Short mmCIF file of C-alpha atoms in Angstrom, two decimals:
data_model
loop_
_atom_site.label_atom_id
_atom_site.label_comp_id
_atom_site.label_asym_id
_atom_site.label_seq_id
_atom_site.Cartn_x
_atom_site.Cartn_y
_atom_site.Cartn_z
CA MET A 1 -11.96 9.44 -37.72
CA SER A 2 -10.80 5.99 -37.54
CA ALA A 3 -9.51 4.36 -34.51
CA SER A 4 -8.61 1.06 -36.21
CA VAL A 5 -5.65 2.21 -38.08
CA SER A 6 -2.34 0.26 -37.26
CA LEU A 7 -0.02 2.47 -35.07
CA GLY A 8 2.82 0.20 -34.97
CA SER A 9 4.46 -3.30 -33.68
CA HIS A 10 6.07 -4.47 -30.46
CA ARG A 11 8.17 -7.79 -30.80
CA GLY A 12 8.32 -10.10 -27.54
CA ALA A 13 6.56 -7.93 -25.37
CA PRO A 14 5.26 -9.24 -22.28
CA GLY A 15 1.53 -10.48 -22.27
CA GLY A 16 1.65 -11.41 -25.92
CA VAL A 17 1.13 -7.85 -27.49
CA PRO A 18 0.58 -8.15 -30.91
CA ARG A 19 1.84 -6.63 -33.69
CA HIS A 20 -1.23 -4.42 -34.73
CA LEU A 21 -2.91 -2.55 -31.84
CA GLY A 22 -5.46 -0.92 -33.95
CA TRP A 23 -8.37 -3.03 -32.64
CA THR A 24 -6.92 -2.44 -29.08
CA LEU A 25 -6.97 1.42 -29.71
CA ALA A 26 -10.59 1.25 -31.00
CA LEU A 27 -11.84 -0.42 -28.00
CA LEU A 28 -9.82 1.94 -25.50
CA ALA A 29 -11.34 4.95 -27.41
CA LEU A 30 -14.72 3.21 -27.52
CA ALA A 31 -14.47 2.89 -23.52
CA GLN A 32 -13.52 6.44 -23.24
CA LEU A 33 -16.40 7.68 -25.20
CA LEU A 34 -18.61 5.59 -22.78
CA TYR A 35 -17.18 7.61 -19.67
CA ALA A 36 -17.32 10.87 -21.16
CA LEU A 37 -20.78 10.23 -22.39
CA ASP A 38 -21.95 9.70 -18.94
CA LEU A 39 -20.31 13.23 -17.73
CA ASN A 40 -23.03 14.68 -19.56
CA ILE A 41 -25.77 12.50 -20.81
CA VAL A 42 -28.06 12.76 -17.95
CA PHE A 43 -28.26 16.43 -17.83
CA VAL A 44 -31.02 17.10 -20.39
CA ALA A 45 -32.98 14.14 -18.90
CA LEU A 46 -32.71 15.64 -15.34
CA PRO A 47 -36.46 17.66 -15.56
CA GLU A 48 -38.18 14.15 -16.53
CA ILE A 49 -36.13 12.03 -13.98
CA GLY A 50 -37.39 14.95 -11.49
CA ARG A 51 -41.13 14.53 -12.35
CA ASP A 52 -41.20 10.90 -12.26
CA LEU A 53 -39.14 9.93 -9.43
CA GLY A 54 -40.10 13.17 -7.21
CA PHE A 55 -37.14 14.97 -7.24
CA PRO A 56 -38.22 18.57 -6.08
CA GLY A 57 -36.47 21.66 -7.43
CA GLN A 58 -32.44 21.74 -7.11
CA THR A 59 -32.32 18.44 -5.75
CA GLN A 60 -32.46 16.92 -9.37
CA GLN A 61 -28.43 17.96 -9.22
CA LEU A 62 -28.01 15.20 -6.98
CA VAL A 63 -28.20 12.64 -9.96
CA VAL A 64 -25.11 14.41 -11.35
CA SER A 65 -23.40 15.14 -8.19
CA ALA A 66 -23.37 11.49 -7.07
CA TYR A 67 -21.48 10.35 -10.13
CA VAL A 68 -19.03 13.33 -9.71
CA VAL A 69 -18.21 12.88 -6.08
CA PHE A 70 -17.48 9.26 -6.48
CA ALA A 71 -15.63 9.38 -9.54
CA GLY A 72 -13.28 12.29 -8.07
CA GLY A 73 -12.82 10.48 -5.00
CA PHE A 74 -11.71 7.22 -6.13
CA LEU A 75 -9.36 7.99 -9.31
CA LEU A 76 -6.10 7.94 -7.44
CA PHE A 77 -7.50 4.22 -5.92
CA GLY A 78 -8.20 3.43 -9.76
CA GLY A 79 -4.76 4.32 -10.74
CA ARG A 80 -3.12 2.46 -8.05
CA ALA A 81 -5.39 -0.83 -8.70
CA ALA A 82 -4.52 -0.66 -12.75
CA ASP A 83 -0.76 -0.94 -11.41
CA LEU A 84 -0.96 -3.50 -9.03
CA LEU A 85 -3.75 -5.74 -9.97
CA GLY A 86 -3.44 -5.55 -13.74
CA ARG A 87 -4.94 -2.84 -16.21
CA ARG A 88 -6.76 -5.23 -18.27
CA ARG A 89 -8.30 -6.57 -15.19
CA MET A 90 -9.37 -3.27 -13.89
CA PHE A 91 -10.42 -2.31 -17.44
CA VAL A 92 -12.98 -5.11 -17.60
CA LEU A 93 -14.02 -4.94 -14.06
CA ALA A 94 -14.59 -1.27 -14.48
CA LEU A 95 -16.62 -1.99 -17.60
CA VAL A 96 -18.94 -4.59 -16.00
CA LEU A 97 -19.79 -2.27 -13.10
CA TYR A 98 -20.74 0.43 -15.48
CA ALA A 99 -23.07 -2.04 -17.08
CA VAL A 100 -24.69 -3.00 -13.94
CA SER A 101 -25.16 0.28 -12.16
CA SER A 102 -26.38 1.55 -15.51
CA LEU A 103 -29.21 -1.20 -15.57
CA ALA A 104 -29.96 -0.46 -11.96
CA GLY A 105 -30.30 3.35 -12.65
CA GLY A 106 -32.74 2.78 -15.68
CA LEU A 107 -34.73 0.29 -13.28
CA ALA A 108 -34.55 2.78 -10.26
CA PRO A 109 -38.13 3.25 -8.89
CA SER A 110 -37.15 5.77 -6.30
CA ARG A 111 -34.41 8.70 -5.66
CA GLU A 112 -32.63 6.91 -3.13
CA VAL A 113 -31.93 3.82 -5.71
CA ILE A 114 -31.13 6.15 -8.63
CA ILE A 115 -28.24 8.08 -6.64
CA ALA A 116 -26.95 4.85 -5.54
CA ALA A 117 -26.76 3.57 -8.77
CA ARG A 118 -24.88 6.91 -10.00
CA ALA A 119 -22.47 6.52 -7.00
CA VAL A 120 -21.39 3.14 -8.51
CA GLN A 121 -21.47 4.61 -11.96
CA GLY A 122 -18.88 6.87 -10.60
CA ILE A 123 -16.71 4.38 -8.70
CA ALA A 124 -16.68 2.25 -12.25
CA GLY A 125 -15.35 5.74 -13.86
CA ALA A 126 -12.71 6.25 -11.33
CA LEU A 127 -11.51 2.47 -12.23
CA LEU A 128 -12.18 2.74 -15.78
CA LEU A 129 -10.32 6.21 -16.81
CA PRO A 130 -6.57 5.39 -15.29
CA SER A 131 -6.87 1.80 -16.62
CA THR A 132 -7.47 2.89 -19.97
CA LEU A 133 -4.89 5.73 -20.14
CA SER A 134 -1.95 3.17 -18.54
CA LEU A 135 -2.91 0.86 -21.23
CA ILE A 136 -2.26 3.41 -24.04
CA ASN A 137 0.64 4.95 -22.55
CA THR A 138 2.22 1.31 -21.87
CA LEU A 139 1.14 -0.22 -25.24
CA PHE A 140 2.33 2.46 -27.21
CA GLU A 141 6.02 3.54 -27.03
CA GLU A 142 6.51 7.44 -25.68
CA GLY A 143 6.56 9.69 -29.01
CA PRO A 144 4.72 10.00 -32.14
CA LYS A 145 3.04 6.61 -31.66
CA ARG A 146 1.63 7.38 -28.32
CA ASN A 147 0.82 10.80 -29.35
CA ARG A 148 -1.21 9.24 -32.20
CA ALA A 149 -2.97 6.61 -29.91
CA LEU A 150 -3.95 9.80 -27.49
CA ALA A 151 -5.21 11.70 -30.31
CA VAL A 152 -7.83 9.00 -31.30
CA TRP A 153 -8.64 8.15 -27.55
CA GLY A 154 -8.87 12.01 -26.80
CA GLY A 155 -11.05 12.45 -29.82
CA ALA A 156 -13.61 9.90 -28.21
CA GLY A 157 -13.37 11.48 -24.92
CA ALA A 158 -13.58 15.13 -25.73
CA SER A 159 -16.39 14.45 -28.12
CA GLY A 160 -18.16 12.34 -25.85
CA LEU A 161 -18.51 15.33 -23.37
CA THR A 162 -20.92 16.91 -26.06
CA ILE A 163 -22.19 14.11 -27.80
CA GLY A 164 -23.54 13.07 -24.27
CA ALA A 165 -26.00 15.85 -24.31
CA LEU A 166 -26.76 15.18 -27.99
CA LEU A 167 -27.61 11.52 -27.11
CA GLY A 168 -29.44 12.27 -23.89
CA GLY A 169 -31.77 14.71 -26.01
CA VAL A 170 -32.44 12.08 -28.58
CA LEU A 171 -33.06 9.20 -26.18
CA THR A 172 -35.19 11.25 -23.81
CA GLU A 173 -37.21 12.85 -26.41
CA HIS A 174 -38.33 9.21 -27.83
CA PHE A 175 -37.69 6.78 -25.29
CA GLY A 176 -37.85 8.06 -21.86
CA TRP A 177 -35.35 9.14 -19.47
CA PRO A 178 -34.45 5.35 -18.34
CA SER A 179 -32.73 4.81 -21.83
CA VAL A 180 -29.97 7.26 -20.86
CA PHE A 181 -28.94 4.48 -18.65
CA TYR A 182 -29.66 1.61 -20.53
CA VAL A 183 -27.62 2.65 -23.26
CA ASN A 184 -24.50 1.96 -21.24
CA VAL A 185 -25.61 -1.49 -20.38
CA PRO A 186 -24.95 -3.56 -23.88
CA LEU A 187 -22.31 -0.72 -24.72
CA GLY A 188 -20.18 -1.57 -21.60
CA GLY A 189 -20.92 -5.29 -21.71
CA LEU A 190 -19.85 -5.50 -25.12
CA ILE A 191 -16.41 -3.64 -24.52
CA ALA A 192 -15.59 -5.80 -21.58
CA LEU A 193 -16.42 -9.11 -23.59
CA CYS A 194 -14.24 -7.82 -26.61
CA ALA A 195 -11.38 -6.68 -24.22
CA LEU A 196 -10.79 -10.31 -23.31
CA PHE A 197 -9.81 -11.08 -26.57
CA VAL A 198 -8.42 -7.74 -28.07
CA VAL A 199 -6.85 -6.35 -25.04
CA PRO A 200 -3.25 -7.94 -24.10
CA ARG A 201 -2.90 -10.00 -21.14
CA ASP A 202 -1.52 -8.22 -17.89
CA PRO A 203 2.19 -8.83 -17.64
CA ALA A 204 3.49 -11.00 -14.82
CA ARG A 205 4.84 -8.95 -11.75
CA THR A 206 8.52 -9.68 -10.98
CA ALA A 207 8.68 -7.44 -8.09
CA ARG A 208 6.49 -7.52 -4.87
CA ARG A 209 4.59 -4.16 -4.06
CA THR A 210 1.80 -3.48 -1.57
CA PHE A 211 -1.38 -1.83 -2.12
CA ASP A 212 -0.90 0.99 0.56
CA LEU A 213 -4.03 0.59 2.18
CA PRO A 214 -3.79 3.36 4.52
CA GLY A 215 -2.93 6.00 1.89
CA SER A 216 -5.65 4.47 -0.16
CA LEU A 217 -8.32 4.80 2.38
CA SER A 218 -7.16 8.80 3.43
CA VAL A 219 -6.93 9.86 -0.05
CA THR A 220 -10.11 8.38 -1.20
CA GLY A 221 -11.93 9.44 1.92
CA GLY A 222 -10.52 13.11 1.49
CA ALA A 223 -10.80 13.28 -2.10
CA THR A 224 -14.48 12.03 -2.17
CA LEU A 225 -15.45 14.59 0.89
CA LEU A 226 -13.42 17.67 -0.93
CA VAL A 227 -15.74 17.06 -4.11
CA PHE A 228 -18.90 16.39 -2.10
CA ALA A 229 -18.11 19.96 -0.42
CA LEU A 230 -17.49 21.68 -3.73
CA VAL A 231 -20.68 20.07 -5.36
CA GLU A 232 -23.19 20.60 -2.68
CA GLY A 233 -21.79 23.98 -1.40
CA PRO A 234 -23.67 26.27 -4.15
CA GLU A 235 -26.93 24.19 -3.45
CA ARG A 236 -26.72 24.03 0.49
CA GLY A 237 -24.76 27.16 1.29
CA TRP A 238 -21.19 27.45 1.95
CA GLY A 239 -21.96 27.80 5.43
CA ASP A 240 -24.29 24.85 5.93
CA SER A 241 -22.66 22.44 8.47
CA LEU A 242 -22.59 19.38 6.28
CA VAL A 243 -20.66 21.20 3.91
CA LEU A 244 -18.22 22.86 6.18
CA GLY A 245 -17.97 19.46 8.01
CA ALA A 246 -17.02 17.70 4.88
CA PHE A 247 -14.16 20.39 3.92
CA LEU A 248 -12.86 20.05 7.44
CA LEU A 249 -12.71 16.29 7.56
CA ALA A 250 -11.47 16.46 3.69
CA VAL A 251 -8.18 18.61 4.75
CA VAL A 252 -7.67 16.20 7.79
CA LEU A 253 -7.72 13.21 5.69
CA LEU A 254 -5.41 14.70 2.93
CA VAL A 255 -2.84 16.05 5.48
CA LEU A 256 -2.89 12.58 6.74
CA PHE A 257 -2.33 11.06 3.34
CA ALA A 258 0.65 13.40 2.94
CA VAL A 259 2.20 12.11 6.05
CA ILE A 260 1.51 8.46 5.24
CA GLU A 261 2.71 8.65 1.83
CA LYS A 262 6.28 10.41 3.27
CA ARG A 263 6.81 7.62 5.46
CA SER A 264 5.69 4.53 3.08
CA ALA A 265 8.07 2.28 1.90
CA ASP A 266 6.05 1.81 -1.14
CA PRO A 267 3.57 4.96 -1.15
CA LEU A 268 0.51 5.04 -3.29
CA MET A 269 1.44 8.49 -4.66
CA PRO A 270 5.42 8.81 -4.91
CA PHE A 271 5.83 12.53 -4.52
CA ARG A 272 9.22 12.16 -6.67
CA LEU A 273 6.77 11.82 -9.60
CA PHE A 274 6.20 15.56 -9.33
CA ARG A 275 9.90 16.00 -10.23
CA ASN A 276 8.81 15.21 -13.66
CA ARG A 277 7.63 18.69 -14.78
CA SER A 278 5.74 17.53 -17.76
CA LEU A 279 3.39 15.57 -15.14
CA THR A 280 3.03 18.55 -12.84
CA VAL A 281 2.11 20.96 -15.41
CA GLY A 282 -0.22 18.46 -17.33
CA MET A 283 -1.76 17.71 -14.05
CA LEU A 284 -2.39 21.68 -13.48
CA VAL A 285 -3.29 21.81 -17.12
CA THR A 286 -5.90 19.41 -16.83
CA PHE A 287 -7.34 21.07 -13.80
CA LEU A 288 -7.67 24.55 -15.76
CA TYR A 289 -9.18 22.63 -18.69
CA MET A 290 -12.04 21.16 -16.83
CA ALA A 291 -12.77 24.24 -14.62
CA THR A 292 -13.14 26.10 -18.06
CA PHE A 293 -13.75 24.32 -21.17
CA GLY A 294 -15.51 21.70 -19.05
CA VAL A 295 -17.96 23.56 -17.45
CA LEU A 296 -19.52 25.34 -20.75
CA PRO A 297 -21.82 22.26 -21.70
CA TYR A 298 -23.70 22.82 -18.51
CA PHE A 299 -24.38 26.37 -18.89
CA LEU A 300 -25.06 25.82 -22.45
CA THR A 301 -27.52 23.20 -21.42
CA VAL A 302 -29.29 25.69 -19.12
CA LEU A 303 -29.19 28.55 -21.77
CA MET A 304 -30.83 26.28 -24.57
CA GLN A 305 -33.50 24.87 -21.94
CA SER A 306 -34.15 27.42 -19.31
CA VAL A 307 -33.71 30.55 -21.62
CA HIS A 308 -34.72 29.58 -24.92
CA GLY A 309 -37.07 26.91 -24.20
CA TYR A 310 -35.52 24.29 -26.52
CA SER A 311 -36.72 20.50 -25.81
CA ALA A 312 -34.40 17.74 -24.89
CA LEU A 313 -33.92 16.83 -28.63
CA GLN A 314 -33.31 20.00 -29.63
CA THR A 315 -30.74 20.90 -27.11
CA GLY A 316 -29.16 17.18 -28.06
CA LEU A 317 -28.94 18.72 -31.57
CA GLY A 318 -27.57 21.87 -30.39
CA PHE A 319 -24.32 20.13 -29.23
CA LEU A 320 -23.61 18.50 -32.62
CA ILE A 321 -21.65 21.50 -34.13
CA PRO A 322 -19.32 21.68 -30.94
CA SER A 323 -19.00 17.88 -30.92
CA LEU A 324 -17.49 18.00 -34.45
CA ALA A 325 -15.42 21.08 -33.86
CA ILE A 326 -13.74 19.36 -30.85
CA ALA A 327 -13.19 16.03 -32.69
CA ALA A 328 -11.40 17.98 -35.32
CA GLY A 329 -9.40 19.79 -32.88
CA THR A 330 -8.05 16.62 -30.99
CA GLN A 331 -6.57 15.45 -34.53
CA LEU A 332 -5.14 18.91 -35.08
CA GLY A 333 -3.49 18.59 -31.35
CA GLU A 334 -1.76 15.40 -32.30
CA ARG A 335 -0.19 16.98 -35.58
CA PHE A 336 0.78 20.04 -33.66
CA VAL A 337 2.45 18.22 -31.04
CA GLY A 338 4.68 16.50 -33.73
CA ARG A 339 5.57 19.49 -35.45
CA ARG A 340 5.64 22.08 -32.59
CA GLY A 341 6.07 20.33 -29.45
CA THR A 342 3.76 19.71 -26.49
CA ARG A 343 4.24 23.37 -24.99
CA ALA A 344 3.63 25.36 -28.13
CA THR A 345 0.19 23.10 -28.87
CA LEU A 346 -1.02 23.93 -25.54
CA VAL A 347 -0.44 27.94 -26.06
CA ILE A 348 -2.11 27.32 -29.30
CA GLY A 349 -5.19 25.39 -28.04
CA PHE A 350 -5.69 27.80 -24.87
CA GLY A 351 -5.42 30.87 -27.31
CA ILE A 352 -7.81 29.69 -29.76
CA GLY A 353 -10.27 28.53 -27.01
CA VAL A 354 -9.61 31.98 -25.43
CA ILE A 355 -10.80 33.73 -28.84
CA GLY A 356 -13.57 31.50 -29.41
CA THR A 357 -14.82 31.37 -25.78
CA VAL A 358 -14.95 35.42 -25.87
CA ALA A 359 -17.07 35.22 -29.19
CA LEU A 360 -19.37 32.48 -27.84
CA ALA A 361 -20.38 34.89 -24.90
CA PHE A 362 -22.03 37.09 -26.95
CA GLY A 363 -24.38 34.45 -27.66
CA PHE A 364 -25.44 34.39 -24.41
CA ASP A 365 -28.32 36.87 -24.72
CA ALA A 366 -32.00 35.95 -23.85
CA ASP A 367 -33.13 37.46 -27.40
CA ALA A 368 -30.25 35.78 -29.57
CA GLY A 369 -30.86 32.82 -31.68
CA TYR A 370 -28.64 29.45 -31.84
CA GLY A 371 -26.90 31.14 -34.80
CA LEU A 372 -24.95 33.74 -32.92
CA LEU A 373 -23.77 30.93 -30.63
CA VAL A 374 -22.11 28.91 -33.77
CA PRO A 375 -18.95 30.84 -34.58
CA GLY A 376 -17.91 30.70 -30.86
CA LEU A 377 -18.77 26.95 -30.45
CA VAL A 378 -16.87 26.07 -33.70
CA VAL A 379 -13.73 28.20 -32.83
CA SER A 380 -13.67 27.19 -28.75
CA GLY A 381 -14.42 23.41 -29.89
CA VAL A 382 -11.24 23.51 -32.03
CA GLY A 383 -9.42 25.04 -29.39
CA GLN A 384 -10.76 22.41 -26.71
CA GLY A 385 -9.98 19.51 -28.74
CA ILE A 386 -6.14 20.74 -29.33
CA VAL A 387 -5.60 21.14 -25.73
CA TRP A 388 -7.74 17.92 -24.64
CA THR A 389 -5.09 15.90 -26.96
CA ALA A 390 -1.87 17.72 -25.90
CA MET A 391 -2.48 18.06 -22.19
CA TRP A 392 -2.71 14.20 -21.79
CA ILE A 393 0.43 13.94 -23.98
CA ALA A 394 1.92 16.04 -21.50
CA ALA A 395 1.01 14.28 -18.40
CA SER A 396 2.05 10.90 -19.88
CA THR A 397 5.56 12.08 -20.73
CA GLY A 398 8.28 10.76 -18.71
CA THR A 399 6.91 8.43 -16.24
CA ALA A 400 7.87 4.76 -16.05
CA PRO A 401 5.55 2.09 -17.43
CA GLN A 402 4.75 0.52 -13.74
CA GLU A 403 3.83 4.06 -12.55
CA GLN A 404 1.67 4.90 -15.22
CA GLY A 405 -1.60 4.17 -13.49
CA VAL A 406 -1.09 6.54 -10.65
CA ALA A 407 0.07 9.20 -12.63
CA ASN A 408 -2.82 9.01 -14.77
CA GLY A 409 -4.94 9.00 -11.57
CA VAL A 410 -3.32 12.01 -10.48
CA ALA A 411 -4.09 13.98 -13.52
CA SER A 412 -7.85 12.43 -13.70
CA THR A 413 -8.16 13.44 -10.18
CA ALA A 414 -7.14 17.18 -11.11
CA LEU A 415 -9.57 16.87 -14.00
CA ASN A 416 -12.43 15.94 -12.02
CA ILE A 417 -11.84 18.26 -9.02
CA GLY A 418 -11.22 21.19 -11.68
CA ASN A 419 -14.86 20.21 -12.91
CA ALA A 420 -16.13 20.53 -9.51
CA ILE A 421 -14.45 23.83 -8.35
CA GLY A 422 -15.28 25.19 -11.79
CA LEU A 423 -19.01 24.47 -11.18
CA ALA A 424 -18.93 25.38 -7.74
CA VAL A 425 -17.59 28.86 -8.42
CA PHE A 426 -19.52 29.54 -11.92
CA THR A 427 -22.97 28.50 -10.70
CA VAL A 428 -22.67 31.20 -7.76
CA VAL A 429 -21.71 33.76 -10.18
CA ALA A 430 -24.37 32.98 -12.77
CA ASP A 431 -27.37 32.91 -10.17
CA ILE A 432 -26.23 36.69 -9.15
CA GLY A 433 -29.45 38.62 -10.12
CA THR A 434 -31.62 35.74 -10.60
CA GLU A 435 -33.17 35.88 -6.94
CA GLY A 436 -36.68 36.79 -6.91
CA ARG A 437 -37.23 37.01 -10.65
CA ALA A 438 -39.73 34.98 -12.78
CA GLY A 439 -40.89 34.54 -16.45
CA GLU A 440 -38.93 36.83 -18.79
CA ALA A 441 -37.15 38.92 -16.26
CA LEU A 442 -35.60 35.67 -14.92
CA LYS A 443 -34.39 34.39 -18.27
CA THR A 444 -32.90 37.78 -19.11
CA ALA A 445 -31.18 37.52 -15.77
CA THR A 446 -30.02 33.86 -16.34
CA ALA A 447 -28.63 34.88 -19.88
CA ASP A 448 -26.61 37.83 -18.36
CA GLY A 449 -25.09 36.05 -15.57
CA GLU A 450 -23.94 33.15 -17.98
CA PHE A 451 -22.72 35.83 -20.21
CA LEU A 452 -20.33 36.87 -17.42
CA VAL A 453 -19.44 33.27 -16.57
CA VAL A 454 -18.40 32.55 -19.96
CA LEU A 455 -16.11 35.45 -20.26
CA LEU A 456 -14.61 34.03 -16.87
CA THR A 457 -13.92 30.84 -18.27
CA ALA A 458 -12.13 32.58 -21.13
CA ALA A 459 -10.01 34.28 -18.41
CA GLY A 460 -9.30 31.07 -16.99
CA MET A 461 -8.06 29.54 -20.15
CA LEU A 462 -5.80 32.61 -20.46
CA VAL A 463 -4.59 31.52 -16.94
CA GLY A 464 -4.19 28.07 -18.58
CA LEU A 465 -2.00 29.42 -21.55
CA LEU A 466 0.39 31.23 -18.81
CA VAL A 467 1.03 27.84 -16.93
CA THR A 468 1.73 25.95 -20.09
CA LEU A 469 4.68 28.25 -20.40
CA LEU A 470 6.26 26.36 -17.30
CA LEU A 471 6.53 23.44 -19.47
CA LYS A 472 10.21 23.16 -21.16
CA HIS A 473 11.67 20.35 -22.47
CA TRP A 474 12.07 17.30 -19.93
CA PRO A 475 14.26 14.26 -20.92
CA ALA A 476 11.53 11.30 -20.55
CA SER A 477 14.64 9.13 -19.85
CA ALA A 478 15.67 11.11 -16.72
CA ALA A 479 12.11 11.23 -15.43
CA ALA A 480 11.64 7.57 -15.92
CA ALA A 481 14.85 6.66 -14.35
CA ALA A 482 13.73 8.61 -11.34
CA SER A 483 10.80 6.18 -10.91
CA ALA A 484 10.04 3.45 -8.55
CA PRO A 485 11.79 -0.02 -8.38
CA ALA A 486 10.99 -1.24 -11.86
CA ASP A 487 8.71 -4.40 -12.06
CA GLU A 488 8.24 -4.02 -16.12
CA GLU A 489 10.59 -3.36 -18.80
CA PRO A 490 10.20 0.20 -20.37
CA LEU A 491 8.59 -0.17 -23.84
CA ALA A 492 11.93 1.12 -25.50
CA ALA A 493 13.75 -2.12 -24.06
CA ARG A 494 11.26 -4.71 -25.30
#
């Protein structure tokens, strides 16, 4: 997969957009790989982090949770910042923040420091994802060129979810757990530096817009608390006062956000955006994608390490096959969209995913070897890649350039909350029957619980297939015309 292929020219575009955007796309894809890597790279390193820094038992999950909570809470803020402050500026700022927080994580001498570093990494991720997507969706005109760009970007991102586990295993095995943080430092710094020379400058703004501070504060606080409650619920118990308090305050803040947005002259998230059915369905699909496909790497890691006793390196190598399958699927997704349309492609992707994931479930057996997982990993991975590319195409279609950041923030927030809810629900299901067991009995109960979970994710993919049937032909020009007062020209006019 080559990201440096030329994808077209833009004459006279604001900000000095060059004729050939291949290098820009390569950089954006690399940034997405970095973002996706960090979602899973620490999973296989958690036992070592726990031993070195004194995390007892289940509290090791806080290293993952801190990232997920803050990434989920700040995504809409990140999308708005990209729209108002400049996409390239936020892209570079996010990468620098990533590099600095990763360095702090690798050097962390205590639990408190590493959790704080992961929280800042999460904020950096929330700034990075919407800015990267909005750069793609404004630099490449809607249609085949944007679809090809999203396929390249999607190939990097979807593969990164599984490559993260592979790289995490290799690094942890040979260099220790700090290396899973240090790898982000030169990578993030280099991408940020190259962006100053490769990514086109932000165009000048011709209309004055506000940041909607009350809306930003209420939705960021509400989303952060919601994800916190969903992540911590399985660990602390759903009746825990902290979890219940977070849920209650999240609801209050999100209701307040809705009231603020309805009355604001320049809202953070204009509700008219949801008149665009493509964005609405795309948001629902991203939610279901991450609640189903997106939770599988976690349960695969538990199966390999806790049930089969794989080392960190062996676990990482086990993710190589699905990584290649997902990368192939992202490219198929772009081709299918061009030939059959977005809706048909999503249906195909989810259909393949259901079949592959059902097959994968039969590999979740305490006595089964890795070979029994392979057919399901391949078929499910291809379906996952197809859906990943097509869902971002759906989410970006028909939104005006000046609102791509917040639209992508909406879809990305749905993605993150889907992952939090999926893990919260499915970890509870997986733990049924494991209480009070030890040794081989615990391994058998764990595998049995995960077998049920994987079948349930397949059922969730079937729901995703049904949701995509709501996606009809939606004229992009009509949706774009309904957008906010323009402060940029549409690409078609450039």
